[in-house]
Amino acid sequence: MIASTARYSVGVKDFYVEDAPRFDNTSVTTYFVLSSLQVRDKKQGGQFLALTVSDKTGSLEARMWDDVDEAIASCSEGCYVKVQGDISKYQGKFQITLKKLRMAAESEIDPADYQPSTQFDVEQMWAELRGYVDAFKNAELRRLVFAFLDDDQIGPAFKAAPAAKRLHHAWLGGLLEHVLTLVRVCLATAPFYPEVDSDLLVTGAILHDIGKIRELAWKSSFSYTLEGQMIGHISIAQGMLREKVQALAPFPEKLRVLVEHMILSHHGKYEFGSPKLPMTPEALLLSALDDLEAKMQAMRNEFAAAAASGKSSGEVTDWVRSMDRPLLNTQGYLKDE
């Protein structure tokens, strides 16, 4: 740790959130996306800004105590900003205390610096997913899924969209990565359950989150669209399915009901936002495997965040609110031993 605050000025995106541990008690000048902005009252009078700033490597909580009105007038949530501030650790987490903040000029920004993206090749993932659909024995389900994948608007969005704003696969290409991993797990698991129709299960895996391409926005930062906030991805997906079925008419009504049920029940419980509980073998297996796949990725995220904050790989993480528990990385724990 540097004993006293030093001045370190960086160029265009030479500093990323993941670099914070190396610059504890150091002043940096850099660029971020302004993910959130709140005006709060100081105890002694006046106002300050509580912000979250982000780039492709993560997010930092930020505070700005002076020049509040000027900052609010120049910037809003979702815009790119140039900041000068001090990196420090507070309650075990790194934050930045801002001295200056202004909107960044378009010429100063490379969008690729601010959006996390999948580590895998999108076109290879897309080709693999299409290969699984090509292998369907059920021609009607094959026709249905390709009607989505080949759609001029749905297909490109499916490749680009994150799977979530924050919790799991929250990066460009995250939805495709999540769906493809889920399909692989479904195909590996289905043979153990002869009552499961594999083509139907994989159809549900591919389409269960299709509504997220309209629930989420991902231009400069990840956020919810108005439609996403008002309706949600499950109901959006239900509507998208009915539109496709109508366009494909005649389409078997029984298959439509079974696919729609998987979409409506894939969150598994009413309290998790499912309008219906899983009632078929395929719906039950899809719900369980979807939850498992999302939670495993969330664990990876928490292990990475713990390492970035300076924790030993053998320590438990901080309390993970989405899972109601701290977590322990078995491999790191055994390696420490």
XYZ file of C-alpha atoms in Angstrom:
337
model
C 0.000 0.000 0.000
C 1.220 3.509 -0.797
C 1.645 5.417 2.448
C 0.322 8.751 1.257
C -1.875 9.993 -1.543
C 0.155 10.351 -4.751
C -0.891 11.862 -8.062
C -1.153 9.444 -10.965
C -2.740 10.741 -14.163
C -3.650 8.186 -16.803
C -4.531 8.536 -20.453
C -7.615 7.309 -22.257
C -8.716 4.220 -20.365
C -5.328 3.292 -18.953
C -7.087 2.636 -15.651
C -9.815 0.005 -15.225
C -11.891 -0.960 -12.188
C -9.898 -4.175 -11.827
C -6.755 -2.026 -11.321
C -8.079 -0.480 -8.093
C -6.048 -2.705 -5.697
C -2.825 -1.494 -7.350
C -3.786 2.160 -6.880
C -5.020 2.240 -3.286
C -4.617 5.789 -1.875
C -3.777 7.077 -5.349
C -5.385 9.779 -7.476
C -6.361 8.750 -11.008
C -7.786 10.513 -14.040
C -9.755 8.212 -16.301
C -13.048 7.445 -18.027
C -16.121 5.432 -16.984
C -19.756 4.836 -17.759
C -21.970 6.535 -15.186
C -24.144 3.573 -14.167
C -26.134 5.269 -11.413
C -26.445 8.716 -9.876
C -28.267 9.797 -6.729
C -28.357 13.173 -5.006
C -28.274 12.834 -1.224
C -28.315 15.246 1.698
C -25.244 15.807 3.836
C -25.755 15.578 7.592
C -24.240 19.011 8.008
C -26.321 20.534 5.218
C -25.928 20.653 1.484
C -25.884 17.754 -0.946
C -23.485 15.155 -2.311
C -23.574 12.620 -5.132
C -23.663 8.857 -4.617
C -22.671 7.236 -7.904
C -21.660 3.963 -9.475
C -19.071 4.119 -12.251
C -18.284 1.151 -14.479
C -16.163 -0.241 -17.264
C -15.794 -3.674 -18.821
C -13.968 -5.022 -15.757
C -16.522 -4.075 -13.104
C -18.033 -1.242 -11.076
C -16.903 1.142 -8.342
C -19.000 3.007 -5.817
C -18.175 6.703 -6.025
C -18.850 9.803 -3.948
C -18.611 13.451 -4.964
C -18.842 15.980 -2.148
C -18.381 19.282 -4.011
C -19.496 20.899 -7.295
C -22.659 18.780 -7.229
C -24.843 21.110 -9.306
C -22.266 21.383 -12.069
C -21.878 17.593 -12.272
C -25.651 16.987 -12.392
C -26.051 19.559 -15.149
C -23.455 17.907 -17.377
C -24.093 14.181 -16.892
C -26.854 11.630 -16.428
C -27.083 7.872 -15.938
C -25.751 5.933 -18.917
C -23.395 8.621 -20.212
C -19.625 8.353 -20.527
C -17.699 10.529 -18.083
C -14.151 11.689 -17.496
C -13.306 11.786 -13.792
C -10.497 12.677 -11.444
C -10.580 11.113 -8.022
C -8.878 9.204 -5.224
C -9.006 5.410 -4.979
C -9.424 4.089 -1.440
C -10.874 1.151 0.452
C -13.996 1.533 2.587
C -15.581 -1.316 4.549
C -13.512 -3.827 2.616
C -14.395 -2.534 -0.860
C -12.631 -0.130 -3.176
C -14.311 3.157 -4.045
C -13.389 6.424 -5.721
C -13.897 9.873 -4.225
C -14.389 12.250 -7.133
C -12.948 15.741 -7.342
C -13.927 16.424 -10.955
C -16.488 14.915 -13.318
C -17.563 15.890 -16.810
C -19.232 14.265 -19.774
C -16.671 12.616 -22.053
C -16.434 13.626 -25.695
C -17.304 10.962 -28.246
C -13.753 11.157 -29.632
C -12.400 10.138 -26.209
C -14.410 6.922 -25.983
C -14.001 3.410 -27.346
C -17.256 1.603 -26.373
C -15.370 -1.711 -26.183
C -13.631 -0.422 -23.039
C -16.889 -0.095 -21.132
C -18.947 -3.163 -21.919
C -17.825 -6.519 -20.562
C -18.153 -9.222 -23.196
C -18.065 -12.980 -23.355
C -14.647 -14.620 -23.468
C -15.919 -17.085 -26.088
C -16.284 -16.661 -29.847
C -19.870 -15.576 -30.511
C -20.058 -17.012 -34.028
C -18.714 -20.369 -32.861
C -21.287 -20.472 -30.064
C -24.032 -19.522 -32.513
C -23.008 -22.264 -34.947
C -22.933 -24.839 -32.153
C -26.391 -23.826 -30.958
C -27.804 -24.061 -34.475
C -26.216 -27.498 -34.826
C -28.194 -28.784 -31.855
C -31.405 -27.485 -33.426
C -30.501 -29.068 -36.768
C -30.291 -32.407 -34.962
C -33.897 -32.246 -33.665
C -36.000 -35.253 -34.599
C -39.143 -33.143 -34.196
C -39.476 -31.105 -37.388
C -42.092 -28.740 -35.894
C -39.869 -27.780 -32.959
C -36.949 -27.341 -35.359
C -39.113 -25.042 -37.479
C -40.161 -23.055 -34.406
C -36.680 -22.498 -32.994
C -35.193 -21.527 -36.353
C -38.036 -19.025 -36.789
C -36.513 -17.224 -33.797
C -32.833 -17.712 -34.616
C -33.252 -16.681 -38.265
C -35.318 -13.587 -37.474
C -33.484 -10.467 -38.724
C -34.065 -8.635 -35.426
C -34.127 -11.467 -32.884
C -31.006 -13.281 -34.099
C -28.515 -10.395 -33.846
C -29.987 -9.311 -30.500
C -29.733 -12.867 -29.171
C -26.004 -12.867 -30.024
C -25.343 -9.488 -28.385
C -27.570 -9.352 -25.301
C -26.410 -9.889 -21.730
C -28.298 -12.525 -19.742
C -28.823 -10.157 -16.814
C -28.087 -6.648 -15.658
C -25.912 -7.763 -12.775
C -26.251 -11.276 -11.311
C -25.026 -13.776 -13.911
C -23.658 -13.633 -17.467
C -23.929 -9.834 -17.267
C -21.849 -9.145 -20.343
C -22.283 -8.812 -24.093
C -22.950 -12.263 -25.510
C -23.947 -13.421 -22.042
C -27.434 -14.552 -23.058
C -26.066 -16.771 -25.828
C -23.335 -18.108 -23.517
C -25.879 -18.924 -20.797
C -28.309 -20.564 -23.222
C -25.624 -22.630 -24.953
C -24.203 -23.861 -21.640
C -27.717 -24.712 -20.474
C -28.406 -26.645 -23.700
C -25.205 -28.645 -23.205
C -26.196 -29.469 -19.629
C -29.723 -30.406 -20.722
C -28.414 -32.784 -23.407
C -26.007 -34.375 -20.929
C -28.735 -34.816 -18.301
C -31.792 -35.840 -20.357
C -30.627 -39.434 -21.031
C -30.936 -40.193 -17.305
C -34.660 -39.332 -17.418
C -36.462 -41.347 -20.107
C -39.716 -39.469 -19.499
C -38.091 -36.294 -20.847
C -38.468 -35.334 -24.518
C -34.995 -34.052 -25.412
C -36.083 -31.873 -28.347
C -38.773 -30.247 -26.222
C -36.343 -29.678 -23.342
C -33.738 -28.035 -25.607
C -36.442 -25.881 -27.216
C -37.354 -24.612 -23.754
C -33.693 -24.000 -22.925
C -33.199 -21.897 -26.064
C -36.421 -19.888 -25.759
C -36.899 -19.554 -21.983
C -35.015 -16.213 -21.763
C -35.711 -14.918 -25.274
C -37.710 -12.041 -23.766
C -34.481 -10.596 -22.356
C -33.587 -9.172 -25.750
C -36.442 -6.701 -25.135
C -36.267 -6.566 -21.326
C -32.663 -5.331 -21.285
C -30.771 -2.483 -22.964
C -27.006 -2.630 -23.462
C -25.872 0.402 -25.444
C -23.466 2.045 -22.969
C -24.410 0.203 -19.784
C -26.805 -2.558 -18.873
C -30.268 -1.396 -17.854
C -33.928 -2.319 -18.094
C -36.109 -1.025 -20.875
C -39.501 0.428 -20.011
C -41.092 -2.718 -21.451
C -38.761 -4.803 -19.310
C -39.729 -2.953 -16.151
C -43.439 -2.947 -16.901
C -43.861 -6.470 -18.303
C -40.733 -8.572 -17.684
C -38.943 -11.118 -19.825
C -41.234 -14.062 -19.035
C -44.370 -12.340 -20.283
C -42.470 -10.782 -23.184
C -41.262 -14.248 -24.232
C -44.786 -15.618 -23.991
C -45.968 -12.933 -26.400
C -43.046 -13.544 -28.769
C -43.821 -17.270 -28.835
C -47.468 -16.688 -29.686
C -46.500 -14.309 -32.495
C -44.155 -16.901 -34.001
C -46.674 -19.726 -33.675
C -49.271 -17.607 -35.442
C -46.806 -16.821 -38.230
C -45.967 -20.533 -38.581
C -49.609 -21.649 -38.673
C -50.562 -24.380 -38.813
C -48.451 -25.310 -35.767
C -49.334 -28.155 -33.336
C -51.339 -26.693 -30.447
C -50.068 -29.278 -27.978
C -46.457 -28.328 -28.663
C -47.314 -24.643 -28.299
C -48.838 -25.302 -24.867
C -45.845 -27.342 -23.689
C -43.241 -24.791 -24.861
C -45.232 -21.897 -23.426
C -45.517 -23.713 -20.102
C -41.728 -24.086 -19.904
C -41.305 -20.360 -20.489
C -43.897 -19.462 -17.851
C -42.573 -21.870 -15.219
C -38.799 -21.737 -15.655
C -38.197 -19.621 -12.525
C -39.567 -22.540 -10.562
C -41.451 -20.788 -7.764
C -44.114 -18.109 -7.516
C -41.893 -16.014 -5.242
C -39.188 -16.049 -7.939
C -41.553 -14.565 -10.502
C -42.898 -17.721 -12.131
C -46.569 -17.343 -13.157
C -46.801 -21.155 -13.086
C -45.009 -23.987 -11.288
C -43.333 -26.644 -13.469
C -45.884 -29.364 -14.254
C -44.129 -31.476 -16.912
C -40.878 -33.473 -16.823
C -39.277 -31.047 -19.279
C -40.407 -27.952 -17.356
C -39.169 -29.352 -14.040
C -35.770 -30.331 -15.422
C -35.368 -27.035 -17.290
C -36.163 -25.000 -14.169
C -33.677 -26.941 -12.028
C -30.853 -26.841 -14.583
C -31.415 -23.170 -15.433
C -31.188 -22.276 -11.744
C -28.060 -24.403 -11.353
C -26.326 -22.916 -14.396
C -27.061 -19.354 -13.299
C -25.895 -19.999 -9.730
C -22.635 -21.618 -10.832
C -21.803 -18.581 -12.960
C -22.759 -16.296 -10.063
C -20.294 -18.228 -7.884
C -17.531 -17.700 -10.450
C -18.315 -13.990 -10.433
C -18.106 -13.827 -6.635
C -14.807 -15.722 -6.528
C -13.356 -13.312 -9.097
C -14.658 -10.288 -7.175
C -13.188 -11.619 -3.925
C -9.800 -12.106 -5.584
C -9.936 -8.591 -7.050
C -10.604 -7.154 -3.588
C -7.477 -8.807 -2.234
C -9.003 -11.816 -0.478
C -7.079 -15.070 -0.358
C -8.523 -17.791 -2.586
C -8.982 -19.910 0.540
C -11.197 -17.362 2.328
C -14.960 -17.241 2.191
C -16.407 -14.390 0.159
C -18.417 -11.539 1.595
C -22.122 -12.221 2.086
C -23.725 -12.778 -1.320
C -27.186 -11.252 -1.150
C -28.563 -13.047 -4.218
C -27.716 -16.430 -2.659
C -28.174 -15.549 1.041
C -24.791 -16.917 2.053
C -21.035 -16.420 1.741
C -19.229 -18.772 -0.651
C -16.004 -20.767 -0.603
C -13.889 -21.635 -3.646
C -12.999 -25.296 -3.087
C -10.049 -25.250 -5.482
C -8.575 -22.165 -3.881
C -9.146 -23.545 -0.386
C -7.407 -26.830 -1.173
C -4.575 -25.053 -2.954
C -3.952 -22.905 0.137
C -3.783 -26.050 2.234
